[in-house]
Coordinates of C-alpha atoms in Angstrom, one line a residue:
Chain A
M6 CA 146.7 104.2 93.0
T7 CA 149.0 103.6 90.1
E8 CA 148.6 107.2 88.8
L9 CA 150.4 108.9 91.7
D10 CA 153.8 109.1 90.2
V11 CA 155.1 111.8 88.0
A12 CA 155.2 109.8 84.8
G13 CA 151.6 108.6 85.2
L14 CA 150.4 112.1 85.8
Q15 CA 152.3 113.4 82.9
R16 CA 150.7 110.8 80.7
R17 CA 147.2 111.7 82.0
L18 CA 147.9 115.3 81.2
A19 CA 149.0 114.5 77.7
E20 CA 146.0 112.3 77.0
F21 CA 143.7 115.0 78.4
A22 CA 145.1 117.6 76.0
A23 CA 145.1 115.3 73.0
A24 CA 141.4 114.3 73.6
R25 CA 140.5 118.0 73.4
N26 CA 142.7 118.8 70.5
W27 CA 144.6 121.4 72.7
E28 CA 148.1 120.2 71.7
Q29 CA 148.1 123.0 69.0
Y30 CA 148.2 125.6 71.8
H31 CA 150.9 123.8 73.8
T32 CA 154.0 125.4 72.3
P33 CA 156.8 125.7 74.9
K34 CA 156.4 129.5 74.7
N35 CA 152.7 129.3 75.6
L36 CA 153.2 126.7 78.3
V37 CA 155.9 128.8 80.1
A38 CA 153.5 131.8 80.0
A39 CA 150.7 129.7 81.4
L40 CA 153.1 128.4 84.1
S41 CA 154.0 131.9 85.2
V42 CA 150.4 133.0 85.2
E43 CA 149.5 130.1 87.6
A44 CA 152.5 130.9 89.8
S45 CA 151.2 134.4 90.1
E46 CA 147.8 133.1 91.1
L47 CA 149.6 131.5 94.0
V48 CA 151.3 134.8 94.8
E49 CA 147.9 136.6 94.7
I50 CA 146.7 134.5 97.6
F51 CA 149.7 135.7 99.7
Q52 CA 150.3 139.2 98.5
W53 CA 148.8 141.2 101.3
L54 CA 149.5 138.7 104.1
T55 CA 152.1 139.2 106.8
P56 CA 154.7 136.4 107.1
E57 CA 152.8 135.0 110.1
E58 CA 149.5 135.0 108.3
S59 CA 151.1 133.4 105.3
A60 CA 152.3 130.5 107.6
A61 CA 148.8 129.9 108.8
V62 CA 147.1 129.8 105.4
M63 CA 146.1 126.1 105.5
T64 CA 144.0 126.6 108.6
D65 CA 141.2 128.1 106.5
P66 CA 139.6 125.3 104.5
G67 CA 138.6 127.5 101.6
T68 CA 142.1 129.1 101.3
A69 CA 143.7 125.6 101.7
H70 CA 141.7 124.3 98.8
R71 CA 142.7 127.3 96.7
V72 CA 146.4 126.9 97.5
R73 CA 146.2 123.2 96.6
D74 CA 144.4 124.0 93.4
E75 CA 147.1 126.5 92.3
V76 CA 149.9 124.2 93.3
A77 CA 148.2 121.6 91.0
D78 CA 148.0 124.1 88.1
V79 CA 151.7 125.0 88.4
L80 CA 152.7 121.4 88.5
A81 CA 150.4 120.6 85.5
Y82 CA 152.0 123.2 83.3
L83 CA 155.5 122.3 84.4
L84 CA 154.9 118.6 83.5
Q85 CA 153.3 119.5 80.2
L86 CA 156.3 121.7 79.4
C87 CA 158.6 118.8 80.2
E88 CA 156.5 116.5 78.0
V89 CA 156.8 118.7 74.9
L90 CA 160.5 119.5 75.5
G91 CA 161.6 115.9 76.5
I92 CA 162.8 117.0 79.9
D93 CA 162.9 114.6 82.9
A94 CA 161.9 117.0 85.7
L95 CA 163.0 114.9 88.6
A96 CA 166.4 114.2 87.0
A97 CA 166.8 117.9 86.3
L98 CA 166.1 118.7 90.0
S99 CA 168.4 116.0 91.3
A100 CA 171.2 117.4 89.1
K101 CA 170.5 120.9 90.3
I102 CA 170.6 119.9 94.0
D103 CA 174.0 118.2 93.3
R104 CA 175.3 121.4 91.8
N105 CA 173.9 123.5 94.6
E106 CA 175.6 121.3 97.2
E107 CA 178.9 122.1 95.6
R108 CA 178.1 125.7 95.1
F109 CA 176.9 126.4 98.6
P110 CA 178.8 124.1 101.0
A111 CA 177.0 123.6 104.2
P112 CA 178.8 125.2 107.2
K113 CA 180.6 122.5 109.3
E114 CA 178.9 121.6 112.6
E115 CA 181.0 122.3 115.6
Chain B
M6 CA 168.9 105.9 92.2
T7 CA 166.6 105.9 95.2
E8 CA 166.3 109.7 95.2
L9 CA 164.4 110.1 92.0
D10 CA 161.0 110.2 93.4
V11 CA 159.2 113.3 94.6
A12 CA 159.3 112.5 98.3
G13 CA 163.1 111.8 98.2
L14 CA 163.8 115.1 96.4
Q15 CA 161.6 117.0 98.8
R16 CA 163.6 115.5 101.7
R17 CA 166.9 116.5 100.1
L18 CA 165.7 120.0 99.6
A19 CA 164.5 120.2 103.2
E20 CA 167.9 118.9 104.5
F21 CA 169.7 121.3 102.2
A22 CA 167.8 124.3 103.6
A23 CA 168.1 123.1 107.2
A24 CA 171.9 122.6 106.9
R25 CA 172.3 126.2 105.8
N26 CA 169.8 127.7 108.3
W27 CA 167.7 129.0 105.4
E28 CA 164.4 127.7 106.9
Q29 CA 163.9 131.2 108.5
Y30 CA 163.5 132.6 104.9
H31 CA 161.1 129.9 103.7
T32 CA 157.8 131.4 104.7
P33 CA 155.0 130.4 102.3
K34 CA 154.8 134.0 101.1
N35 CA 158.5 134.1 100.3
L36 CA 158.5 130.7 98.6
V37 CA 155.6 131.6 96.2
A38 CA 157.5 134.8 95.3
A39 CA 160.6 132.8 94.6
L40 CA 158.6 130.3 92.6
S41 CA 157.1 133.0 90.4
V42 CA 160.5 134.6 89.9
E43 CA 161.9 131.3 88.6
A44 CA 158.8 130.8 86.4
S45 CA 159.6 134.2 84.9
E46 CA 163.2 133.2 84.3
L47 CA 161.8 130.4 82.1
V48 CA 159.6 132.9 80.3
E49 CA 162.7 135.1 79.7
I50 CA 164.3 132.4 77.6
F51 CA 161.2 132.3 75.3
Q52 CA 160.0 135.9 75.3
W53 CA 161.3 137.0 71.9
L54 CA 161.1 133.6 70.1
T55 CA 158.5 132.8 67.5
P56 CA 156.3 129.7 68.3
E57 CA 158.5 127.7 65.9
E58 CA 161.7 128.8 67.5
S59 CA 160.3 128.0 70.9
A60 CA 159.6 124.4 69.8
A61 CA 163.3 124.0 68.8
V62 CA 164.8 125.3 72.0
M63 CA 166.4 122.1 73.1
T64 CA 168.5 121.7 69.9
D65 CA 171.0 124.2 71.3
P66 CA 172.9 122.6 74.1
G67 CA 173.5 125.8 76.0
T68 CA 169.8 126.8 75.9
A69 CA 168.7 123.3 76.7
H70 CA 170.9 123.4 79.8
R71 CA 169.4 126.7 80.8
V72 CA 165.8 125.4 80.3
R73 CA 166.5 122.3 82.4
D74 CA 168.1 124.4 85.1
E75 CA 165.0 126.7 85.4
V76 CA 162.6 123.8 85.3
A77 CA 164.6 122.4 88.3
D78 CA 164.3 125.7 90.1
V79 CA 160.6 126.0 89.6
L80 CA 160.1 122.4 90.9
A81 CA 162.5 123.0 93.8
Y82 CA 160.4 126.0 95.1
L83 CA 157.1 124.2 94.4
L84 CA 158.2 121.2 96.5
Q85 CA 159.6 123.4 99.3
L86 CA 156.3 125.2 99.4
C87 CA 154.4 121.9 99.6
E88 CA 156.8 120.9 102.4
V89 CA 156.1 123.9 104.6
L90 CA 152.3 123.8 103.9
G91 CA 151.9 120.0 104.2
I92 CA 150.6 119.6 100.6
D93 CA 151.0 116.4 98.6
A94 CA 151.7 117.9 95.2
L95 CA 151.0 114.7 93.2
A96 CA 147.7 114.1 95.0
A97 CA 146.7 117.7 94.4
L98 CA 147.4 117.4 90.7
S99 CA 145.6 114.0 90.4
A100 CA 142.5 115.6 92.1
K101 CA 142.7 118.6 89.8
I102 CA 142.8 116.3 86.6
D103 CA 139.8 114.5 88.0
R104 CA 137.9 117.8 88.3
N105 CA 139.0 119.0 84.9
E106 CA 137.8 115.8 83.3
E107 CA 134.3 116.6 84.6
R108 CA 134.5 120.3 83.8
F109 CA 135.7 119.9 80.2
P110 CA 134.2 116.6 78.9
A111 CA 136.2 115.3 75.9
P112 CA 134.3 115.5 72.7
K113 CA 132.9 112.0 71.6
E114 CA 134.8 110.3 68.8
E115 CA 132.6 109.7 65.7
Chain C
M7 CA 141.8 167.6 82.9
T8 CA 144.4 168.5 85.5
E9 CA 144.7 164.9 86.7
L10 CA 146.2 163.4 83.6
D11 CA 149.8 163.7 84.5
V12 CA 151.8 161.1 86.4
A13 CA 152.2 163.2 89.6
G14 CA 148.4 163.9 89.8
L15 CA 147.5 160.2 89.3
Q16 CA 150.1 159.3 91.9
R17 CA 148.5 161.7 94.4
R18 CA 145.0 160.4 93.7
L19 CA 146.3 156.8 94.3
A20 CA 147.9 157.9 97.6
E21 CA 144.7 159.6 98.8
F22 CA 142.6 156.6 97.7
A23 CA 144.8 154.2 99.9
A24 CA 144.9 156.7 102.8
A25 CA 141.1 157.1 102.9
R26 CA 140.7 153.3 103.2
N27 CA 143.5 152.8 105.7
W28 CA 145.2 150.5 103.2
E29 CA 148.7 152.1 103.6
Q30 CA 149.5 149.4 106.2
Y31 CA 149.5 146.8 103.4
H32 CA 151.6 148.9 101.0
T33 CA 155.0 147.7 101.9
P34 CA 157.4 147.7 98.9
K35 CA 157.5 143.9 99.1
N36 CA 153.7 143.6 98.9
L37 CA 153.4 146.3 96.1
V38 CA 156.0 144.5 93.9
A39 CA 154.1 141.2 94.4
A40 CA 150.8 142.9 93.4
L41 CA 152.5 144.5 90.4
S42 CA 153.8 141.2 89.2
V43 CA 150.3 139.6 89.7
E44 CA 148.7 142.3 87.6
A45 CA 151.4 141.9 84.9
S46 CA 150.5 138.2 84.8
E47 CA 146.8 139.0 84.4
L48 CA 147.9 140.9 81.2
V49 CA 149.9 137.8 80.1
E50 CA 146.8 135.6 80.8
I51 CA 144.9 137.5 78.1
F52 CA 147.5 136.7 75.5
Q53 CA 148.8 133.3 76.6
W54 CA 147.1 131.1 74.0
L55 CA 147.0 133.6 71.2
T56 CA 149.2 133.4 68.1
P57 CA 151.4 136.5 67.4
E58 CA 148.8 137.6 64.8
E59 CA 145.8 137.2 67.1
S60 CA 147.7 139.1 69.8
A61 CA 148.2 142.0 67.4
A62 CA 144.4 142.2 66.8
V63 CA 143.4 142.1 70.4
M64 CA 141.9 145.6 70.5
T65 CA 139.3 144.9 67.8
D66 CA 137.1 143.1 70.3
P67 CA 135.6 145.7 72.6
G68 CA 135.4 143.3 75.6
T69 CA 139.0 142.2 75.3
A70 CA 140.1 145.8 74.6
H71 CA 138.4 146.9 77.9
R72 CA 140.1 144.1 79.8
V73 CA 143.6 145.0 78.4
R74 CA 143.1 148.7 79.3
D75 CA 142.0 147.7 82.8
E76 CA 145.0 145.5 83.4
V77 CA 147.4 148.2 82.0
A78 CA 145.8 150.6 84.5
D79 CA 146.4 148.1 87.3
V80 CA 150.0 147.6 86.5
L81 CA 150.6 151.4 86.3
A82 CA 148.7 151.9 89.5
Y83 CA 150.9 149.5 91.5
L84 CA 154.1 150.8 89.8
L85 CA 153.2 154.4 90.8
Q86 CA 152.3 153.4 94.4
L87 CA 155.6 151.6 94.6
C88 CA 157.4 154.7 93.4
E89 CA 155.4 156.8 95.9
V90 CA 156.5 154.7 99.0
L91 CA 160.1 154.4 97.8
G92 CA 160.5 158.1 96.6
I93 CA 161.3 157.1 93.0
D94 CA 160.6 159.4 90.1
A95 CA 159.4 156.9 87.5
L96 CA 159.8 159.2 84.5
A97 CA 163.3 160.3 85.5
A98 CA 164.3 156.6 86.1
L99 CA 163.0 155.7 82.6
S100 CA 164.7 158.7 81.0
A101 CA 168.0 157.7 82.6
K102 CA 167.6 154.1 81.5
I103 CA 167.0 155.1 77.9
D104 CA 170.1 157.2 78.0
R105 CA 172.1 154.2 79.3
N106 CA 170.6 151.9 76.7
E107 CA 171.5 154.3 73.9
E108 CA 175.1 154.0 74.9
R109 CA 174.9 150.2 75.5
F110 CA 173.2 149.3 72.2
P111 CA 174.4 151.9 69.6
A112 CA 172.0 152.2 66.7
P113 CA 173.5 150.7 63.4
K114 CA 174.6 153.5 61.1
E115 CA 172.3 154.2 58.1
E116 CA 174.0 153.7 54.8
Chain D
M3 CA 163.9 168.7 80.1
T4 CA 161.1 168.4 77.5
E5 CA 161.3 164.6 77.5
L6 CA 160.0 164.1 81.0
D7 CA 156.4 163.4 80.1
V8 CA 154.9 160.1 79.2
A9 CA 154.3 160.9 75.5
G10 CA 157.9 162.1 75.0
L11 CA 159.3 158.9 76.7
Q12 CA 157.0 156.7 74.6
R13 CA 158.3 158.4 71.5
R14 CA 161.9 157.9 72.5
L15 CA 161.2 154.2 73.1
A16 CA 159.5 153.9 69.7
E17 CA 162.5 155.6 68.0
F18 CA 164.9 153.4 69.9
A19 CA 163.2 150.2 68.8
A20 CA 162.8 151.4 65.2
A21 CA 166.5 152.4 64.8
R22 CA 167.5 148.9 65.9
N23 CA 164.9 147.1 63.8
W24 CA 163.4 145.6 66.9
E25 CA 159.8 146.4 66.1
Q26 CA 159.4 142.9 64.6
Y27 CA 159.8 141.4 68.1
H28 CA 157.3 143.8 69.7
T29 CA 154.1 141.9 69.3
P30 CA 151.7 142.6 72.2
K31 CA 152.2 139.0 73.3
N32 CA 156.0 139.4 73.5
L33 CA 155.7 142.8 75.2
V34 CA 153.4 141.5 78.0
A35 CA 155.8 138.6 78.6
A36 CA 158.8 141.0 78.8
L37 CA 156.8 143.2 81.1
S38 CA 156.0 140.3 83.5
V39 CA 159.7 139.2 83.4
E40 CA 160.8 142.7 84.5
A41 CA 158.1 142.8 87.2
S42 CA 159.6 139.6 88.5
E43 CA 163.1 141.1 88.5
L44 CA 161.7 143.7 90.9
V45 CA 160.1 140.9 93.0
E46 CA 163.5 139.1 93.1
I47 CA 165.1 142.1 94.9
F48 CA 162.5 141.8 97.7
Q49 CA 161.8 138.1 97.9
W50 CA 163.7 137.1 101.0
L51 CA 163.4 140.5 102.8
T52 CA 161.2 141.1 105.9
P53 CA 158.5 143.8 105.5
E54 CA 160.8 146.1 107.5
E55 CA 163.8 145.4 105.4
S56 CA 161.8 145.9 102.3
A57 CA 160.8 149.4 103.5
A58 CA 164.5 150.4 103.9
V59 CA 165.6 149.2 100.5
M60 CA 166.6 152.6 99.2
T61 CA 169.1 153.3 101.9
D62 CA 171.7 151.1 100.2
P63 CA 172.8 152.9 97.1
G64 CA 173.5 149.8 95.0
T65 CA 170.1 148.3 95.8
A66 CA 168.4 151.7 95.2
H67 CA 170.0 151.8 91.7
R68 CA 168.8 148.3 91.0
V69 CA 165.2 149.1 92.1
R70 CA 165.1 152.3 90.0
D71 CA 166.5 150.4 87.0
E72 CA 163.8 147.7 87.2
V73 CA 161.1 150.3 87.7
A74 CA 162.3 151.9 84.5
D75 CA 162.2 148.5 82.7
V76 CA 158.7 147.8 83.8
L77 CA 157.5 151.3 82.7
A78 CA 159.4 150.9 79.4
Y79 CA 157.6 147.7 78.4
L80 CA 154.3 149.1 79.6
L81 CA 154.6 152.2 77.4
Q82 CA 155.8 150.1 74.4
L83 CA 152.7 147.9 74.9
C84 CA 150.5 150.9 75.0
E85 CA 152.2 152.3 71.9
V86 CA 151.5 149.1 69.8
L87 CA 148.0 148.7 71.1
G88 CA 147.0 152.4 70.9
I89 CA 146.3 152.7 74.6
D90 CA 146.5 155.9 76.6
A91 CA 148.0 154.6 79.8
L92 CA 147.2 157.7 81.9
A93 CA 143.6 157.9 80.7
A94 CA 143.2 154.1 81.4
L95 CA 144.5 154.6 85.0
S96 CA 142.3 157.7 85.6
A97 CA 139.2 155.8 84.4
K98 CA 140.2 152.9 86.7
I99 CA 140.6 155.1 89.8
D100 CA 137.1 156.6 89.0
R101 CA 135.6 153.1 88.9
N102 CA 137.4 152.0 92.1
E103 CA 136.1 155.1 93.9
E104 CA 132.6 153.9 93.2
R105 CA 133.4 150.2 93.9
F106 CA 135.2 150.8 97.2
P107 CA 133.5 153.8 98.8
A108 CA 135.7 155.5 101.4
P109 CA 134.4 155.1 105.0
K110 CA 132.9 158.3 106.2
E111 CA 134.9 160.3 108.7
E112 CA 133.3 160.7 112.1

């Protein structure tokens, strides 16, 4: 499976959009809107659940499929946004974790 | 840089939360809410821009930093959600692209 | 039409929820999640439109109905949130406009 | 207080935007984005709270002020959207409650 890395998936998404002439719609402004809509579709699955019910959401196969599907949609728009803006998503996250480790020092173990 | 793969970043995020005893807050319900809030912080950067201005957003260093930072936050919560739910984000996206290729066939080239 | 004021609509929404025993789901946390999901359903209608297309959205009767429907859903959850938290939405907005008039003074006419 | 009805507040918001020459930014597409961003700022207040903590959110004066402020922002963008699209928000909500009463009949009392 050579595709299962971020760069490969990002390339497949770019080719998918190009083959359908959808690039014209993929302004950064539109992609962040689409990203937030997909994030809300994830929220919709959980909105009326108790914390406990939310933790058990993968035990129902239909709901598990829906959660995986929305996770994929969020990641798809995030990677397409990074593609058009020239952002390396993994490097951005790594740098952010570094900053957070300085900003929120872990309590010392006793 | 051995960390710059998704699995490595996911592990760093898990250790970060564990070291601060934040796992108690990381129910799937809370994580999807936080994910959608971060996606909206990306939208906020673009909300009053024209499509053309939105395409040029990385030319200003301050805005570029802010966009990268919010991209990192979205990815961080997405990976933490996948961690608590046992979802392989890259496999989910790959399967979704497969389905979309069947659902939206590319027009034939002439 | 005695119902067409905010207080009357808020009362109808409260009675609707009570008659269906849905009040148990209406924690403030759940209501703000539902509110944000409905706001995103509004965004979804506009996400791929140009600014010009977005301005003409009410000329298509089907889309106009959909927009009105989502506006209603956003207002419904906002009023239900205000009901459970004891917030007067109109007074909150009036106070906010007052503050904004001080914070962003209008430029003097010449 | 003659302002405390929806039509009066909608007029104040329109005058506020006109006096600052902000109408150019108020396309429906931009206003729905801003609405969803404000809805997420409400979610942010509640995202790590338990259901019980979320129900007690107005007991802290600082948090109560913040909630009222975000409620006002959501309502402000909703009314500005209705203004530019020619939607009567209260009529839209009244019609929606009518439809919901048919769609979800209340269980009969015994």
